[in-house]
PDB file of C-alpha atoms in Angstrom:
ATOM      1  CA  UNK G   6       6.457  -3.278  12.594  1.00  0.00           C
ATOM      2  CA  UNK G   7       2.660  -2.080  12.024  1.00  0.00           C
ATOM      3  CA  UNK G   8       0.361   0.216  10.618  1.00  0.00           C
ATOM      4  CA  UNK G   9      -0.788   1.443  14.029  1.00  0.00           C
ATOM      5  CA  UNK G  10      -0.938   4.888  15.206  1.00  0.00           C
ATOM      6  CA  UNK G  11       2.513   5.988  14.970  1.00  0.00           C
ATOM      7  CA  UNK G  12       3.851   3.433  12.528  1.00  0.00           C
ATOM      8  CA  UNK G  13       6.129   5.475   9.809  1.00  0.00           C
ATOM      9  CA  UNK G  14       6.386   3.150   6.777  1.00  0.00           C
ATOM     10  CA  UNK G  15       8.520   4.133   3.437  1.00  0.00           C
ATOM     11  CA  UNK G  16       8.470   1.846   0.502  1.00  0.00           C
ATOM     12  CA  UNK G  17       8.770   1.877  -3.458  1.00  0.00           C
ATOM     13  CA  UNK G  18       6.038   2.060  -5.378  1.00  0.00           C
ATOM     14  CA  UNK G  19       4.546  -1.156  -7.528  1.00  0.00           C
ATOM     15  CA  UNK G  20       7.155  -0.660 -10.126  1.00  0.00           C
ATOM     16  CA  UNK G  21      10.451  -0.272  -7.911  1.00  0.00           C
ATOM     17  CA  UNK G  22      10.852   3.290  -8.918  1.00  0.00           C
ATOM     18  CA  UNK G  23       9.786   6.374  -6.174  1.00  0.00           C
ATOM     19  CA  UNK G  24       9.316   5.895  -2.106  1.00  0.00           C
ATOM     20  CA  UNK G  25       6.346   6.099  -1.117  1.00  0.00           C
ATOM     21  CA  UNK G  26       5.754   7.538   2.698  1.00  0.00           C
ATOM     22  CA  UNK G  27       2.967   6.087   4.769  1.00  0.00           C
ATOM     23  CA  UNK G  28       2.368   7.477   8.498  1.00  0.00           C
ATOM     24  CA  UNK G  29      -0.523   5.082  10.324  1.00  0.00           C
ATOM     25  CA  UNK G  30      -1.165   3.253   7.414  1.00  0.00           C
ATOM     26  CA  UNK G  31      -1.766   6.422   5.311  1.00  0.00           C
ATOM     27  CA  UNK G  32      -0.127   6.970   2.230  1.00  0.00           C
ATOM     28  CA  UNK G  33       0.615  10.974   2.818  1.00  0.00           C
ATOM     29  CA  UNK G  34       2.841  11.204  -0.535  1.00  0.00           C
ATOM     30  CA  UNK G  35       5.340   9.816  -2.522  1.00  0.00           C
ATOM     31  CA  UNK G  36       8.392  11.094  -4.125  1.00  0.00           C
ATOM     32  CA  UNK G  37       8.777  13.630  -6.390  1.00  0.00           C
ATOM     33  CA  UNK G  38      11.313  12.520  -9.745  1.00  0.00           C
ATOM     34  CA  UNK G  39      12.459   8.966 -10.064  1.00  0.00           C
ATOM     35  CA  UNK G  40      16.037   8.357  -8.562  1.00  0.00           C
ATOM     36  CA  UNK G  41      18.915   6.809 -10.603  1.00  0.00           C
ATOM     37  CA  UNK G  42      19.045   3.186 -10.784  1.00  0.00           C
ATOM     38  CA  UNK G  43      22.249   1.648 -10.283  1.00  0.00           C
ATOM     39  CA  UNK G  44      22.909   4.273  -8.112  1.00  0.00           C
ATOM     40  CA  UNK G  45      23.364   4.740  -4.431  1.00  0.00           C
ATOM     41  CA  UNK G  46      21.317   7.789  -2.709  1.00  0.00           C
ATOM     42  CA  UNK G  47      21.046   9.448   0.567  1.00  0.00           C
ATOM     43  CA  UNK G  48      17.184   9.271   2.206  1.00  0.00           C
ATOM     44  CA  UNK G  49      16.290  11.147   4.971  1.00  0.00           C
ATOM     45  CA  UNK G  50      12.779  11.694   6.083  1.00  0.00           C
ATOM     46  CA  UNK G  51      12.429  14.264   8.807  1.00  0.00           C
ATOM     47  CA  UNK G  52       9.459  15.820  10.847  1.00  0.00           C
ATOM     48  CA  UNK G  53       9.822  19.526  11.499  1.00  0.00           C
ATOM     49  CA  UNK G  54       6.794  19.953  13.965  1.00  0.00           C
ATOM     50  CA  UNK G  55       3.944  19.183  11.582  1.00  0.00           C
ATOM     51  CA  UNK G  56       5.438  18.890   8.504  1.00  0.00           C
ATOM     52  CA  UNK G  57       6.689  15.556   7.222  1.00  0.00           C
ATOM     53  CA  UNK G  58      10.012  16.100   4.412  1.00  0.00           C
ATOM     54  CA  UNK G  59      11.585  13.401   2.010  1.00  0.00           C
ATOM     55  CA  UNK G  60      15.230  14.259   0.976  1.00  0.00           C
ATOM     56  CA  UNK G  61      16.940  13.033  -1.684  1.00  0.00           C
ATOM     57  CA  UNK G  62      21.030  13.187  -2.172  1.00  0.00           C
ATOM     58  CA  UNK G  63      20.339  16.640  -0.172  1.00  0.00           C
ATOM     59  CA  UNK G  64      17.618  18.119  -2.296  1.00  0.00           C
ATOM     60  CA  UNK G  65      13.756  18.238  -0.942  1.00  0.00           C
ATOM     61  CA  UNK G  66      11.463  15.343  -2.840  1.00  0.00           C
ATOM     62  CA  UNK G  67       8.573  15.174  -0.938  1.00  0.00           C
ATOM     63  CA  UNK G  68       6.108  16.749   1.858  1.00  0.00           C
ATOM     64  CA  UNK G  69       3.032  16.611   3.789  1.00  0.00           C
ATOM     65  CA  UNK G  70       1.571  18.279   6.577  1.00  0.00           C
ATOM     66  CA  UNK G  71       1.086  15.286   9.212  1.00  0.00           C
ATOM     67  CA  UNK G  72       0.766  16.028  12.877  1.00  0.00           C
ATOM     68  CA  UNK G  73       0.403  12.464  13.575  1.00  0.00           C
ATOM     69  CA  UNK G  74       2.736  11.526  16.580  1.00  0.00           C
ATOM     70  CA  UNK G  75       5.405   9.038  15.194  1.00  0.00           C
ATOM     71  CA  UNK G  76       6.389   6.168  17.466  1.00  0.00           C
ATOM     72  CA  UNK G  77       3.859   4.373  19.620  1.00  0.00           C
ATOM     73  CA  UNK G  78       4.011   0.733  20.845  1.00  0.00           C
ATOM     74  CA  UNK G  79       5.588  -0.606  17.453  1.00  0.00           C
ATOM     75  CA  UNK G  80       9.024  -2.283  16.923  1.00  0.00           C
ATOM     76  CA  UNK G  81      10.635  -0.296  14.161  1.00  0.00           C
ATOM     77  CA  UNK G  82      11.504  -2.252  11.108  1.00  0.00           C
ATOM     78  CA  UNK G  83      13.797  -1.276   8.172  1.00  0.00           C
ATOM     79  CA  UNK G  84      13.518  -2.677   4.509  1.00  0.00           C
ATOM     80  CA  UNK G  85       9.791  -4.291   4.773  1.00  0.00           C
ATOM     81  CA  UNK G  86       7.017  -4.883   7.118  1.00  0.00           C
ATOM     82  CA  UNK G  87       7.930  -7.225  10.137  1.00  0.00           C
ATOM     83  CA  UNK G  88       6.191 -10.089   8.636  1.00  0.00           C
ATOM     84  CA  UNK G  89       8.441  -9.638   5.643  1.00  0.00           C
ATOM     85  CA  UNK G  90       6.126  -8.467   3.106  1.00  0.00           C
ATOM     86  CA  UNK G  91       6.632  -5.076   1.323  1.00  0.00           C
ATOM     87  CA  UNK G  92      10.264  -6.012   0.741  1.00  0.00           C
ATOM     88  CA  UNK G  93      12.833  -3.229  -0.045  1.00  0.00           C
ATOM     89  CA  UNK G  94      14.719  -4.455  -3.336  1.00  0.00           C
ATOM     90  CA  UNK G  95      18.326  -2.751  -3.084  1.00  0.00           C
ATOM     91  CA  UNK G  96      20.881  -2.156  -0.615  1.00  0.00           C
ATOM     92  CA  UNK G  97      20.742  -0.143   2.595  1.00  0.00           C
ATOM     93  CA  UNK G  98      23.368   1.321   5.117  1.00  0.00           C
ATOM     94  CA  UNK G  99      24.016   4.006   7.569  1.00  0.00           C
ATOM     95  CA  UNK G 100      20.636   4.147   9.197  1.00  0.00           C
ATOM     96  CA  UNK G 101      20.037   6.959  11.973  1.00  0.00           C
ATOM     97  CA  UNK G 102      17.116   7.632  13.579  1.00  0.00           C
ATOM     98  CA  UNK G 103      17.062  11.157  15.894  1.00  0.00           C
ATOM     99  CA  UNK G 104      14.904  11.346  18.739  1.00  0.00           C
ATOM    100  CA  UNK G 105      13.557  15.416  18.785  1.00  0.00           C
ATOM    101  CA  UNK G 106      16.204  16.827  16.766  1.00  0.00           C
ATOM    102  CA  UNK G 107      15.077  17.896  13.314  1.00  0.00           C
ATOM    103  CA  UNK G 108      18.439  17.196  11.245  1.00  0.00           C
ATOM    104  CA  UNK G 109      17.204  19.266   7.864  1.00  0.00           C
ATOM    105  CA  UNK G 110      14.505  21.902   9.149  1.00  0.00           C
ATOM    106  CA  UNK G 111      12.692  24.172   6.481  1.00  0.00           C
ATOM    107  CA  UNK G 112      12.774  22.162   3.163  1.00  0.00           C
ATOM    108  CA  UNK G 113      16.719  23.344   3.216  1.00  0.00           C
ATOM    109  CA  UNK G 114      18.681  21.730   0.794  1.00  0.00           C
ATOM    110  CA  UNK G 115      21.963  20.640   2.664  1.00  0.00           C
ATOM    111  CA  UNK G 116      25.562  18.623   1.482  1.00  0.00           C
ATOM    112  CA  UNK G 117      25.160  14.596   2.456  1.00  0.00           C
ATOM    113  CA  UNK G 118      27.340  12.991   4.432  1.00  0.00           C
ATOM    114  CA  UNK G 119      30.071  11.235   2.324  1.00  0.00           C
ATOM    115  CA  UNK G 120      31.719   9.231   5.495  1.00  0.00           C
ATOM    116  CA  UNK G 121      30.146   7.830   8.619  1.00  0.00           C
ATOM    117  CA  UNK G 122      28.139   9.384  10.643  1.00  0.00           C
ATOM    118  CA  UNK G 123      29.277  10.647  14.470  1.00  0.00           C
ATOM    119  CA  UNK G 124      27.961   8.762  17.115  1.00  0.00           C
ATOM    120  CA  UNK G 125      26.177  12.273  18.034  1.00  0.00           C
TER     121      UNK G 125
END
C-alpha cells in the first residue's frame, strides 16, 4: 500500500525476469537465478530476526540483513502498488502471511507445500 516505514514490497525486475525485494522503499536485493517461465513457483519471503530470506520452490534465492520493523500503518497489497502501478504479470495463489512465526529459519532449504495450506 506504500513505501512508508514498514512497507515490504516484492516485484520483478524491468524485464519480467527476478523479484526484486524492497523494505521502506529500499531495494535490499533481488533474486539470485532467473525462475522458469511458464512455470509455477513457490515464494516465500521470511524475516528471521534481522535477516530478510527469499525462497524459491524450497531453495534460498536471496538475503539481506534488514532490521527494519515490517508492518506499520499501511494496507498490505499483493500483485502491485495500491494505486495499481508496479503490476505483477502472472498468476498468484495461496497467499499466507504469519504474524511472529518464522516458517523457514536459517537459510534451510525445506519441501513446498504441494496442497493447501492448514488454516494454522
Amino acid at each position: 500500500g506504500g513505501t512508508g516505514s514498514g512497507a515490504i514490497l516484492m516485484e520483478t525486475d524491468g524485464l519480467g525476469n527476478n523479484i526484486i525485494v524492497y523494505i521502506a522503499g529500499s531495494s535490499i536485493f533481488t533474486e539470485s537465478g532467473s525462475p522458469a517461465v511458464n512455470t509455477w513457483h513457490q515464494y516465500a519471503l521470511v524475516k528471521d530476526s534481522s535477516v530478510i530470506r527469499l525462497y524459491r520452490d524450497g531453495v534460498q534465492v536471496g538475503s539481506a540483513s534488514n532490521s527494519t520493523s515490517i508492518g506499520g500503518s499501511y494496507t498490505p497489497t499483493w500483485g502491485a502498488y495500491a494505486n495499481g502501478t508496479f503490476a505483477f504479470s502472472g498468476y498468484q495463489d495461496e497467499m499466507r502471511i504469519t504474524k511472529n512465526v518464522c516458517r523457514y529459519p536459517g537459510g534451510i532449504t525445506y519441501t513446498p507445500a504441494t496442497g493447501q495450506f492448514p488454516d494454522s
